[in-house]
XYZ file of C-alpha atoms in Angstrom:
294
model
C -23.631 -5.677 24.212
C -25.093 -4.408 20.944
C -24.862 -0.650 20.448
C -27.107 1.546 18.349
C -26.013 2.354 14.807
C -24.667 5.812 15.695
C -22.310 4.553 18.418
C -18.703 5.734 17.895
C -16.254 5.049 20.738
C -12.851 6.675 21.082
C -10.598 4.668 18.719
C -8.020 2.369 20.297
C -5.227 1.867 17.790
C -3.406 -1.440 17.497
C 0.046 -1.978 15.994
C 2.450 -4.901 15.630
C 5.968 -4.973 17.015
C 7.830 -1.682 16.796
C 5.705 -0.029 14.133
C 5.795 3.762 14.111
C 2.260 5.048 14.858
C 2.989 8.214 12.895
C 3.771 6.274 9.703
C 1.935 2.946 9.847
C -1.366 3.129 7.978
C -4.288 1.890 10.028
C -7.433 0.146 8.834
C -10.786 -0.079 10.550
C -13.331 -2.589 9.268
C -17.116 -2.736 9.235
C -18.420 -6.243 8.540
C -22.142 -6.786 8.035
C -23.566 -10.197 8.950
C -27.026 -11.688 9.235
C -28.742 -14.939 10.119
C -30.532 -17.359 7.825
C -34.253 -16.691 8.096
C -33.562 -14.587 11.179
C -32.615 -17.584 13.337
C -29.314 -17.746 15.231
C -27.949 -20.458 17.504
C -27.259 -18.016 20.326
C -28.568 -14.627 21.365
C -26.799 -11.887 19.335
C -25.869 -10.149 22.596
C -24.093 -13.306 23.744
C -22.253 -13.442 20.426
C -21.202 -9.829 20.904
C -19.812 -10.656 24.344
C -17.897 -13.638 22.964
C -16.365 -11.561 20.179
C -15.384 -8.894 22.687
C -13.535 -11.543 24.704
C -11.916 -13.206 21.662
C -10.590 -9.927 20.255
C -9.835 -8.287 23.627
C -12.214 -5.430 22.920
C -10.988 -4.899 19.353
C -14.439 -5.611 17.840
C -17.808 -4.208 18.915
C -21.278 -4.866 17.487
C -23.932 -2.406 16.329
C -27.470 -2.815 15.073
C -27.795 -2.455 11.302
C -31.175 -2.060 9.611
C -29.608 -2.137 6.118
C -29.104 -5.926 6.419
C -32.103 -8.143 7.130
C -31.795 -9.582 10.653
C -28.246 -8.381 10.773
C -25.489 -6.827 12.801
C -22.579 -4.609 11.919
C -19.316 -5.712 13.492
C -16.810 -2.871 13.742
C -13.110 -2.985 14.546
C -10.921 -0.355 16.103
C -8.127 0.854 13.773
C -5.120 -1.424 13.342
C -2.128 -1.629 11.043
C -2.086 -4.283 8.334
C 0.568 -6.214 10.242
C -1.603 -6.166 13.363
C -4.636 -7.409 11.416
C -2.499 -10.228 10.020
C -0.675 -11.269 13.180
C -2.296 -10.079 16.396
C -6.028 -9.992 15.633
C -7.814 -13.330 16.072
C -9.620 -13.135 12.731
C -9.867 -16.913 12.219
C -11.339 -17.485 15.691
C -13.637 -14.495 15.208
C -15.007 -15.796 11.898
C -15.517 -19.350 13.111
C -17.353 -18.095 16.187
C -19.784 -16.132 14.001
C -20.408 -19.103 11.734
C -21.020 -21.485 14.643
C -23.499 -18.971 16.064
C -25.523 -19.177 12.836
C -24.407 -15.944 11.191
C -23.362 -15.505 7.562
C -21.978 -12.701 5.432
C -21.068 -13.664 1.842
C -23.983 -16.072 1.520
C -26.490 -14.053 3.524
C -28.167 -10.872 2.273
C -26.308 -9.780 -0.900
C -26.192 -6.248 0.477
C -23.995 -7.429 3.379
C -20.668 -5.716 2.872
C -17.137 -5.403 4.152
C -16.166 -1.735 4.395
C -12.528 -0.774 4.969
C -11.504 2.615 6.390
C -7.946 3.922 6.110
C -6.789 6.747 8.353
C -6.166 9.938 6.399
C -3.420 11.082 8.760
C -0.970 8.455 7.479
C -1.580 9.195 3.778
C 0.858 12.088 3.613
C 2.875 14.578 5.619
C 0.755 17.596 4.703
C -2.918 18.167 3.950
C -1.962 18.842 0.326
C -0.218 15.458 0.057
C -3.158 13.689 1.666
C -5.602 15.369 -0.706
C -3.484 14.310 -3.685
C -3.477 10.694 -2.468
C -7.277 10.790 -2.105
C -7.570 11.992 -5.703
C -5.191 9.300 -6.940
C -7.137 6.603 -5.109
C -10.342 7.818 -6.741
C -8.709 7.627 -10.175
C -7.274 4.161 -9.484
C -10.753 2.916 -8.568
C -12.121 4.438 -11.779
C -9.278 3.061 -13.913
C -9.425 -0.491 -12.558
C -13.163 -0.746 -11.928
C -13.713 -4.037 -13.877
C -10.977 -5.788 -11.866
C -12.246 -4.346 -8.580
C -15.790 -5.527 -9.314
C -14.461 -9.042 -9.873
C -12.364 -8.847 -6.719
C -15.348 -7.640 -4.679
C -17.502 -10.769 -5.323
C -20.471 -8.472 -5.749
C -22.805 -8.091 -8.699
C -22.307 -4.742 -10.408
C -26.040 -4.065 -9.987
C -25.557 -4.331 -6.214
C -22.550 -2.022 -6.368
C -24.603 0.479 -8.376
C -26.949 0.681 -5.393
C -24.501 0.679 -2.461
C -21.056 1.604 -3.808
C -21.085 2.831 -7.420
C -18.009 3.657 -9.460
C -16.530 7.136 -8.839
C -18.286 9.707 -10.987
C -15.318 11.389 -12.607
C -14.420 11.958 -16.212
C -11.419 9.831 -17.063
C -9.553 8.606 -20.154
C -6.595 6.233 -20.181
C -5.158 8.223 -23.101
C -4.660 11.364 -21.016
C -1.157 12.328 -19.945
C -0.236 12.456 -16.280
C -0.235 16.252 -16.412
C -3.697 16.293 -17.970
C -5.299 13.990 -15.410
C -3.598 15.927 -12.588
C -5.045 19.173 -13.955
C -8.516 17.722 -14.375
C -8.489 16.324 -10.819
C -7.030 19.452 -9.202
C -10.429 20.775 -8.089
C -11.923 17.406 -7.188
C -13.248 17.673 -3.582
C -11.437 15.296 -1.240
C -13.899 15.848 1.610
C -17.680 16.051 1.354
C -19.650 17.043 4.412
C -22.890 15.646 2.983
C -23.344 12.312 4.775
C -25.791 11.153 2.102
C -22.904 11.167 -0.391
C -21.307 8.187 1.380
C -22.867 5.676 -1.023
C -19.931 5.458 -3.412
C -16.995 3.088 -3.855
C -14.564 5.645 -2.408
C -16.386 7.455 0.382
C -14.867 10.866 1.200
C -17.486 12.058 3.695
C -15.429 11.140 6.789
C -12.940 13.721 7.982
C -10.603 11.203 9.637
C -10.786 8.312 7.160
C -11.372 7.302 3.569
C -13.815 4.414 3.280
C -13.766 1.721 0.584
C -17.211 0.133 0.295
C -17.017 -2.293 -2.627
C -16.299 -5.618 -0.911
C -18.913 -8.260 -0.258
C -18.940 -9.480 3.322
C -17.015 -12.602 4.276
C -16.485 -14.813 7.298
C -13.264 -16.236 5.895
C -10.131 -14.910 7.564
C -8.047 -15.100 4.375
C -10.664 -13.280 2.281
C -10.836 -10.452 4.822
C -7.040 -10.167 4.993
C -6.689 -10.211 1.180
C -9.138 -7.286 0.953
C -7.136 -5.245 3.477
C -3.923 -6.091 1.605
C -5.399 -4.872 -1.681
C -6.479 -1.572 -0.104
C -3.037 -1.221 1.493
C -1.335 -1.757 -1.872
C -3.581 0.780 -3.577
C -2.752 3.311 -0.852
C 0.951 2.519 -1.147
C 0.858 2.957 -4.912
C -1.029 6.249 -4.686
C 1.472 7.572 -2.139
C 4.641 6.547 -3.973
C 3.793 7.019 -7.665
C 3.173 10.000 -9.912
C 0.204 10.715 -12.157
C 2.342 9.613 -15.111
C 2.998 6.306 -13.335
C -0.731 5.820 -12.747
C -1.527 6.468 -16.404
C 1.165 3.967 -17.479
C 0.326 1.362 -14.844
C -1.180 -2.093 -15.156
C -3.606 -3.754 -12.760
C -0.882 -5.952 -11.281
C 1.466 -2.970 -10.852
C -1.080 -1.608 -8.403
C -2.611 -4.750 -6.914
C 0.812 -6.309 -6.275
C 2.628 -3.125 -5.285
C 3.851 -5.322 -2.428
C 3.455 -9.123 -2.606
C 1.335 -10.856 0.043
C 0.552 -14.554 0.278
C -3.199 -14.177 0.901
C -3.640 -11.510 -1.765
C -1.628 -13.383 -4.404
C -3.634 -16.566 -3.916
C -6.918 -14.640 -3.932
C -5.991 -12.873 -7.192
C -5.234 -16.226 -8.826
C -8.463 -17.792 -7.525
C -10.539 -14.893 -8.853
C -8.857 -14.987 -12.270
C -7.227 -11.601 -11.678
C -3.637 -12.858 -12.001
C -2.106 -15.764 -13.931
C -0.906 -18.501 -11.607
C 2.596 -18.332 -13.092
C 3.209 -14.702 -12.095
C 4.323 -15.636 -8.599
C 6.586 -18.673 -7.978
C 5.162 -21.719 -6.183
C 5.169 -21.255 -2.436
C 5.465 -23.659 0.448
C 3.562 -21.261 2.675
C 0.109 -22.073 3.992
C -2.545 -22.560 1.320
C -5.269 -19.980 1.867
C -8.923 -20.848 2.437
C -11.411 -18.806 0.421
C -14.180 -21.365 0.041
C -16.823 -23.217 1.998
C -19.245 -21.227 4.076
C -18.820 -18.066 1.985
C -20.015 -19.512 -1.301
C -18.410 -21.139 -4.338
C -15.425 -23.295 -3.267
C -12.869 -21.423 -5.369
C -14.159 -17.888 -5.333
C -15.455 -17.012 -1.876
């Protein structure tokens, strides 16, 4: 079944193992896909039914007029560990490709949007607001690296997910940036303000809109891992730490196999930073574009 764009079911959270629902951050994804020249191998409604069966109801499909001939595939919220271990992302992606759908190499506007639940970003509303401000600053500070990570042209980001509009200087002290950000609104009721890299118009989530769509399991997981590390860094570090940080301090706040390999493939980390691994070599190429960078 394909729902209308405004459809929002009651969220069904998914965790892995004995994770604490009160502490584990959860991520919901919106993945935009479309067909080449509007032709698919199966009826989109049949694809929706297949994805529902593959993911046990974790993914549902909505119509999306922002992508030519496209659909928006939406997940229920899940922890990072659940996305990595108990969600059938590889089967999901291959099913979409076999059905004739694309994401990275379809309409350039096709995106991967990642929502993080606000409730797990701090114990109090004040802590959660501070984390939202820190995330906004981190996106402003590391914008060139994030653009490269996103696989999107900056002109496309300017239209759909522009850089946060805040005044910021790397020379400021932690106290100065904290003071300047103190009155920054962490929730905006105006739905039209959602077109920004860090979307704060949702009361229950913060949405990150920069990523280009992908039907590669490892690319999707690497994007979630990056967002998780940025959230972790914002929650556990001070404004002084942020002002003294490097890109890899934030991006590799916790090491992950998929993320490390993606950073190397995109030229965002030297290959010698992390020791050689015997773990599975990740797949970022093929159907999503350039062999090394998709």
